[in-house]
Short mmCIF file of C-alpha atoms in Angstrom, two decimals:
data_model
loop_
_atom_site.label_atom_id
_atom_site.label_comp_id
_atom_site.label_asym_id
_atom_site.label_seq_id
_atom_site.Cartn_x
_atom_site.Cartn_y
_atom_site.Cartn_z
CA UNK C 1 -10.44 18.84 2.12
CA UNK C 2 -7.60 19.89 0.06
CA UNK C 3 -5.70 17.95 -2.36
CA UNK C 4 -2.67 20.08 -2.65
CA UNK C 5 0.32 18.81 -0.99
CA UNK C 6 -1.87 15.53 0.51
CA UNK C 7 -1.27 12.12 -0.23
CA UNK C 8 -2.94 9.48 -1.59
CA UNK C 9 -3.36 5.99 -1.89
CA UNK C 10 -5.34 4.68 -4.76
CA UNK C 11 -6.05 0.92 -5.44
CA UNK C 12 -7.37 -0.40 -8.72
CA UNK C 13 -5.43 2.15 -10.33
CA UNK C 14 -4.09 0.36 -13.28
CA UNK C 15 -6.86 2.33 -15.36
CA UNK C 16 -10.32 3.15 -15.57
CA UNK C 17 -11.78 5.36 -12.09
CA UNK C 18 -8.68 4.78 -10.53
CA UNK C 19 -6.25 5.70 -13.16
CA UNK C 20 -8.81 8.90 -13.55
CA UNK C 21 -8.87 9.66 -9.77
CA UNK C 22 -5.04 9.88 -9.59
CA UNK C 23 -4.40 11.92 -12.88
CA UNK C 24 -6.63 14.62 -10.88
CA UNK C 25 -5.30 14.12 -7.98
CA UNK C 26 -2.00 14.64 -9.35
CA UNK C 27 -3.57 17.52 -11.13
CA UNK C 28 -4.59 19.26 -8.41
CA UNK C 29 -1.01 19.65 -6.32
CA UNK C 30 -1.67 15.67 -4.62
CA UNK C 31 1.29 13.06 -4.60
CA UNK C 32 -0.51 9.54 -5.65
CA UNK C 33 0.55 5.85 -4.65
CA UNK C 34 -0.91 3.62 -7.09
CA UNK C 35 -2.13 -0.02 -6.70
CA UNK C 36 -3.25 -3.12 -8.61
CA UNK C 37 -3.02 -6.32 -9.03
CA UNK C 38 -2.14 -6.40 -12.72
CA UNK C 39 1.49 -5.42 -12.58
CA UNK C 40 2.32 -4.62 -16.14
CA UNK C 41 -0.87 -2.41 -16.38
CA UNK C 42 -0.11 -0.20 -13.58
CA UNK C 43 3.66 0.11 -14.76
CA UNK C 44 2.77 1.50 -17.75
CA UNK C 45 -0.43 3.85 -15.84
CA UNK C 46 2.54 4.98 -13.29
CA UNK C 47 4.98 5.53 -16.24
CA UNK C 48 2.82 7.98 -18.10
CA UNK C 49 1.84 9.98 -14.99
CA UNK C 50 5.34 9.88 -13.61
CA UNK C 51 6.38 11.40 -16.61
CA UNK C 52 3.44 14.14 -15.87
CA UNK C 53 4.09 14.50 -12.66
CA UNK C 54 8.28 14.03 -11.64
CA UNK C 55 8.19 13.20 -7.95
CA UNK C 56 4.87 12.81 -6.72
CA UNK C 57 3.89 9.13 -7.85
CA UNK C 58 5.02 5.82 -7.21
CA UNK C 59 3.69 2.58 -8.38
CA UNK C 60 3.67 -0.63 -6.12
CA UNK C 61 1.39 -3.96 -7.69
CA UNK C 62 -0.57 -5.95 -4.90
CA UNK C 63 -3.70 -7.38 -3.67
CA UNK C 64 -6.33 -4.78 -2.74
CA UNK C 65 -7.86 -7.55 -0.44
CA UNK C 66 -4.72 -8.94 1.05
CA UNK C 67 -3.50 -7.30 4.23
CA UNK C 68 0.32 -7.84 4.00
CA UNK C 69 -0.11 -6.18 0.19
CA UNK C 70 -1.72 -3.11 1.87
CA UNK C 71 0.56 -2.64 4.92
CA UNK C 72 3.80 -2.67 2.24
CA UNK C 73 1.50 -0.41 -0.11
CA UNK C 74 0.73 2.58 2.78
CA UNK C 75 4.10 2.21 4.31
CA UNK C 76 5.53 2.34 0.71
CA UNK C 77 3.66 6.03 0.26
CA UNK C 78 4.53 6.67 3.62
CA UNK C 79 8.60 6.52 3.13
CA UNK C 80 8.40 8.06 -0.50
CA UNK C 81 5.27 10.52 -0.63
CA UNK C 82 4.47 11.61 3.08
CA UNK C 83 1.73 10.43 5.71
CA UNK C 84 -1.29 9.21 3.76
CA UNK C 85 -4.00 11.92 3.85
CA UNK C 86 -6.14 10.06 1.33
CA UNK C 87 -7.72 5.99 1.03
CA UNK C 88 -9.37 5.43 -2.02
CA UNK C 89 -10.47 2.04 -1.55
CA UNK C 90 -11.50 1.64 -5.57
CA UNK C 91 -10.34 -2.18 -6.52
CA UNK C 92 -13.19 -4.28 -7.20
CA UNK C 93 -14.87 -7.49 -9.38
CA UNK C 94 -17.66 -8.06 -11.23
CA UNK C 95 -18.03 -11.29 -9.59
CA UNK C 96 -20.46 -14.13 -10.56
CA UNK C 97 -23.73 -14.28 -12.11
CA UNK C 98 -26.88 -15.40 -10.16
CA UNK C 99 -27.51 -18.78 -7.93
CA UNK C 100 -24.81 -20.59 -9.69
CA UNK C 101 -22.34 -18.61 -8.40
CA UNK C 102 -19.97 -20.70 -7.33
CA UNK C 103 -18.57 -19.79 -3.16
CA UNK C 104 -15.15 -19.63 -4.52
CA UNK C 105 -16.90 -15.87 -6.58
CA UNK C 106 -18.78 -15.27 -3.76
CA UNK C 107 -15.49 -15.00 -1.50
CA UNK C 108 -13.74 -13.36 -4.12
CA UNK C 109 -16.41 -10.88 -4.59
CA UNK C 110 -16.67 -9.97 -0.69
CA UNK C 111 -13.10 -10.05 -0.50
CA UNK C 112 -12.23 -7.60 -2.70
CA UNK C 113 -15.23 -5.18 -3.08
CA UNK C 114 -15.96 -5.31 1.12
CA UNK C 115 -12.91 -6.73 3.20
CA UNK C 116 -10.52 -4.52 0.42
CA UNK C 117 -12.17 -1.44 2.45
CA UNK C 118 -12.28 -3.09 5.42
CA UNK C 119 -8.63 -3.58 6.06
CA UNK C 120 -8.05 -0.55 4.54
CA UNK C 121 -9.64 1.19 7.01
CA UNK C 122 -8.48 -1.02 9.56
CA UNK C 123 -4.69 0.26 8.80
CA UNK C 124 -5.57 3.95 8.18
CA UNK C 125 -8.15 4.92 10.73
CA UNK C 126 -6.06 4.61 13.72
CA UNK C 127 -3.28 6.62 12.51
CA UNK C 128 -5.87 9.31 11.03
CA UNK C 129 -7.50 9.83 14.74
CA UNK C 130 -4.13 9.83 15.74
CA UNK C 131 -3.21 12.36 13.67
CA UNK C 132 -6.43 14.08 13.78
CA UNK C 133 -7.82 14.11 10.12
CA UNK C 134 -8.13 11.74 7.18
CA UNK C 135 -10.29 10.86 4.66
CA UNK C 136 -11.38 7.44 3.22
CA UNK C 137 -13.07 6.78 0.11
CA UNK C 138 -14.57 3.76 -1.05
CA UNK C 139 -16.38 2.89 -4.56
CA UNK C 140 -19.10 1.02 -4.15
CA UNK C 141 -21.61 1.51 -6.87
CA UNK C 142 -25.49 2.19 -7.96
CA UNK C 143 -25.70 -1.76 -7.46
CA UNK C 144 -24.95 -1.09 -3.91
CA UNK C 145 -28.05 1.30 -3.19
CA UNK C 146 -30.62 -0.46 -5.62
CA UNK C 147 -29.37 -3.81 -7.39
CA UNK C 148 -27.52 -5.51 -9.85
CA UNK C 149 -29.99 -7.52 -12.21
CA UNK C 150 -27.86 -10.47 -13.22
CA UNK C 151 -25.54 -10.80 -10.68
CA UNK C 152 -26.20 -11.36 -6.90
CA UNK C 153 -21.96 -11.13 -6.25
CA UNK C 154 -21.97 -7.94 -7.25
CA UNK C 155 -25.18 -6.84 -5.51
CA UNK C 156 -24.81 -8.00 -2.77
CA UNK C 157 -21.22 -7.24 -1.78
CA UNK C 158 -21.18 -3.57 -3.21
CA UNK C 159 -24.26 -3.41 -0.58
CA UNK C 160 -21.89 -4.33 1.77
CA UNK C 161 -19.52 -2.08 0.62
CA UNK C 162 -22.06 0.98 1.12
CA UNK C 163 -22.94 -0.34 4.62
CA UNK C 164 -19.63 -0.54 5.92
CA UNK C 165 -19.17 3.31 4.31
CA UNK C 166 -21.94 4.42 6.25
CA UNK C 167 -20.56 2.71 9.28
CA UNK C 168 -17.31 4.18 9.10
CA UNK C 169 -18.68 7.76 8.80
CA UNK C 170 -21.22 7.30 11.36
CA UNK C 171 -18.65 6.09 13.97
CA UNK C 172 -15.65 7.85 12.46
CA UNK C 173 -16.95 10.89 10.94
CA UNK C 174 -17.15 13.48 14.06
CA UNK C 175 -13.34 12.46 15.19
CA UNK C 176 -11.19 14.00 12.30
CA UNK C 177 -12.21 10.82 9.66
CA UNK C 178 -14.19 12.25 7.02
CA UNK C 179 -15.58 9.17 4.37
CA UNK C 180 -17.32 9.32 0.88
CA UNK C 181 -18.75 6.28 -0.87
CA UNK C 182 -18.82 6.65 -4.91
CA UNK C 183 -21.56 4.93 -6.58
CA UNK C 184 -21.47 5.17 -10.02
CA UNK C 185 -23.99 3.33 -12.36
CA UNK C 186 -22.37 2.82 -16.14
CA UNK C 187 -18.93 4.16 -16.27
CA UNK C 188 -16.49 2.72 -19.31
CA UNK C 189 -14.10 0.63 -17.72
CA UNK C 190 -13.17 -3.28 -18.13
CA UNK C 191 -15.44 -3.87 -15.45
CA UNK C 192 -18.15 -2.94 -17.73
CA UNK C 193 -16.91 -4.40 -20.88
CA UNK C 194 -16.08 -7.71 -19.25
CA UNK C 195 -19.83 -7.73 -17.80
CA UNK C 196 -20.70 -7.38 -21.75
CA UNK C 197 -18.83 -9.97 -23.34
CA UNK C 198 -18.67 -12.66 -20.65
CA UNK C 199 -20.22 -15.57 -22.21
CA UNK C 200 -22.65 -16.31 -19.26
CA UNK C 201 -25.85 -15.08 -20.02
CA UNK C 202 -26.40 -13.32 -16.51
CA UNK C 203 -23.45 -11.68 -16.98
CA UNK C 204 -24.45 -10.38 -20.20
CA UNK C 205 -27.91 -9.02 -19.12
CA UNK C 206 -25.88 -7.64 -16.00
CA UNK C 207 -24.11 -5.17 -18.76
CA UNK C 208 -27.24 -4.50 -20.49
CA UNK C 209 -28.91 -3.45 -17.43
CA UNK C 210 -26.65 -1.08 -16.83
CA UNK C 211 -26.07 0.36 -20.03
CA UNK C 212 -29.95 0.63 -20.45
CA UNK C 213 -30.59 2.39 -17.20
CA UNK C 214 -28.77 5.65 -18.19
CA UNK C 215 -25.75 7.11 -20.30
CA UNK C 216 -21.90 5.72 -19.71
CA UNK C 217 -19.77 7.92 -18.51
CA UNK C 218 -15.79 8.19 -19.09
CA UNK C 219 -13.53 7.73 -15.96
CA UNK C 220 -12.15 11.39 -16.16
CA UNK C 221 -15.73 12.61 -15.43
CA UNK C 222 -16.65 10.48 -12.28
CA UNK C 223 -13.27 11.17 -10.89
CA UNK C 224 -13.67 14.77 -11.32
CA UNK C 225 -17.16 14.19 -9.50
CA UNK C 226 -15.09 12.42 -6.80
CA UNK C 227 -13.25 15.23 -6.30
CA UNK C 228 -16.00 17.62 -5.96
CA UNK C 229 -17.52 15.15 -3.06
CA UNK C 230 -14.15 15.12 -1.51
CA UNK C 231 -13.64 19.06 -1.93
CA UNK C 232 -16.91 19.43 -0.11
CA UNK C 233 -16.84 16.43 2.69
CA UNK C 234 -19.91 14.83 0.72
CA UNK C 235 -20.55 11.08 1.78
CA UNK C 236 -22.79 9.65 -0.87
CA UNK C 237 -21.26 10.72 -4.41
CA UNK C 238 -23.64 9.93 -7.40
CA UNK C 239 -21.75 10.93 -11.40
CA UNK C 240 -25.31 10.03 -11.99
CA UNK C 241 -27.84 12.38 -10.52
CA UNK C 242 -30.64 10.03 -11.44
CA UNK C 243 -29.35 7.38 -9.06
CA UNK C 244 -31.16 9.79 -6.51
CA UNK C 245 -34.52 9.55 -7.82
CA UNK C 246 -34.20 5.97 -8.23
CA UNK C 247 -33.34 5.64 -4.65
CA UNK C 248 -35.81 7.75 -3.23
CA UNK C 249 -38.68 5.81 -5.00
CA UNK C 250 -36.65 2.52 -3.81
CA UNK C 251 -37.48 3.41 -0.39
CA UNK C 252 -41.11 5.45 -0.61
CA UNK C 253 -42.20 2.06 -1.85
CA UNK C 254 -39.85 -0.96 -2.06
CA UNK C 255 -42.23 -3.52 -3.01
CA UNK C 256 -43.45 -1.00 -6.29
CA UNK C 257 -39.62 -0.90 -7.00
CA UNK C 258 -39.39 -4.75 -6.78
CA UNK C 259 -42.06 -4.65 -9.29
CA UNK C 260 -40.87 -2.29 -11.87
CA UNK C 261 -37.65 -3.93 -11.44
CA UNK C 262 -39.02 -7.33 -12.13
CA UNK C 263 -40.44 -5.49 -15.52
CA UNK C 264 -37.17 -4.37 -16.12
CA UNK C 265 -35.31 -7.37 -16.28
CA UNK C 266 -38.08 -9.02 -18.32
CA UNK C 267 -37.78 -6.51 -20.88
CA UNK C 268 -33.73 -6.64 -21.05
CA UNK C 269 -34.56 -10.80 -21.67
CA UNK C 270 -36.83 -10.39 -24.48
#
């Protein structure tokens, strides 16, 4: 995949991985629509790259989850930038903690981290098989392929998330629609600093757990692993290389995982 000349669509881009993803798109030759829901954040984000890069962003604020904010975001990038080449399905929550999550951040949690992608896709696909190519990327996260102590949201529907990736590729993936799913463990965005200073507990040990489990990277760093992935048609894209090993002994022995796991979270309590 080349990013020169493509365009992309990038939700959750008011900072943090999506902010990161299209400063390197940008860098690379790309033209970027960005996305959020927090309007005055992704002004300024758009201003400073627009500034950058004359010509080849725009900036429209929405609902990642909402399909009227999505059809006016792709058509948007579609009149200014070009046919979308590139999805990057990146908005998501933290969600709520454990059992007393209440169903009102259960629904926000699916809707944004799974039926986000899911309408996404839902828009783009066609006109990608149409066209013959496309690519879709959605960020899921480590949570999705082992767990998220502390919060079952956020488990749960980054699961989901990874799921419907693997869906999409394995349905998609031989007709022109190539996919990636980005799972990151710590990276420093609000995400992760609103997981640490929430005053629920849960939430709290949720941050610990991933700060504990292995070294925070900046945004810059995943996106430029995102690119690599995309650069090379790679589904599964780990900034984390241990996120590998943890999987693989997730599934040589899931109930010695469950264990250690269980240890884990008793030691991030103490």
């Amino acid at each position: 995949m080349r990013i020169i000349d493509s365009v992309a669509v990038v939700t959750g881009a008011a900072g943090g991985i999506g902010a990161a993803i299209a400063q390197r798109l940008l860098e690379q030759g790309g033209k970027v629509a960005l996305s959020d829901i927090s309007a005055d954040r992704l002004a300024a984000t758009v201003a400073e790259l627009a500034d950058r890069f004359p010509g080849r962003v725009l900036g429209r604020p929405g609902d990642a989850a909402a399909e009227t904010d999505l059809v006016a975001l792709i058509d948007s990038a579609t009149t200014t930038l070009g046919p979308v080449d590139l999805f990057f399905a990146n908005a998501g929550v933290g969600g709520g903690p454990g059992l007393a999550a209440t169903d009102a951040q259960w629904e926000q949690a699916l809707s944004i981290n799974l039926m986000g992608h899911v309408r996404a896709a839902r828009l783009m696909v066609p006109q990608w098989l149409e066209r013959g190519s496309g690519y879709f990327v959605g960020t899921a996260s480590a949570a999705g392929l082992l767990t998220q102590i502390g919060s079952a949201t956020y488990s749960a529907s980054k699961h989901a998330a990874v799921g419907f990736a693997e869906w999409l590729a394995v349905t998609y993936g031989d007709r022109g629609v190539r996919v990636s799913c980005l799972c990151p463990m710590g990276v420093d965005t609000a995400l992760l600093t609103g997981f640490g200073t929430d005053e629920a507990a849960d939430t709290r040990l949720a941050a610990r757990a991933v700060t504990g489990a292995g070294k925070v990277l900046q945004p810059l760093d995943v996106a430029d692993r995102v690119l690599e992935a995309v650069a090379a048609e790679q589904f599964l894209i780990l900034p984390h290389p241990e996120v590998a090993e943890f999987l693989r002994r997730k599934t040589s022995d899931h109930d010695r995982w469950i264990h250690g796991m269980q240890r884990y979270r008793v030691t991030l309590e103490s």
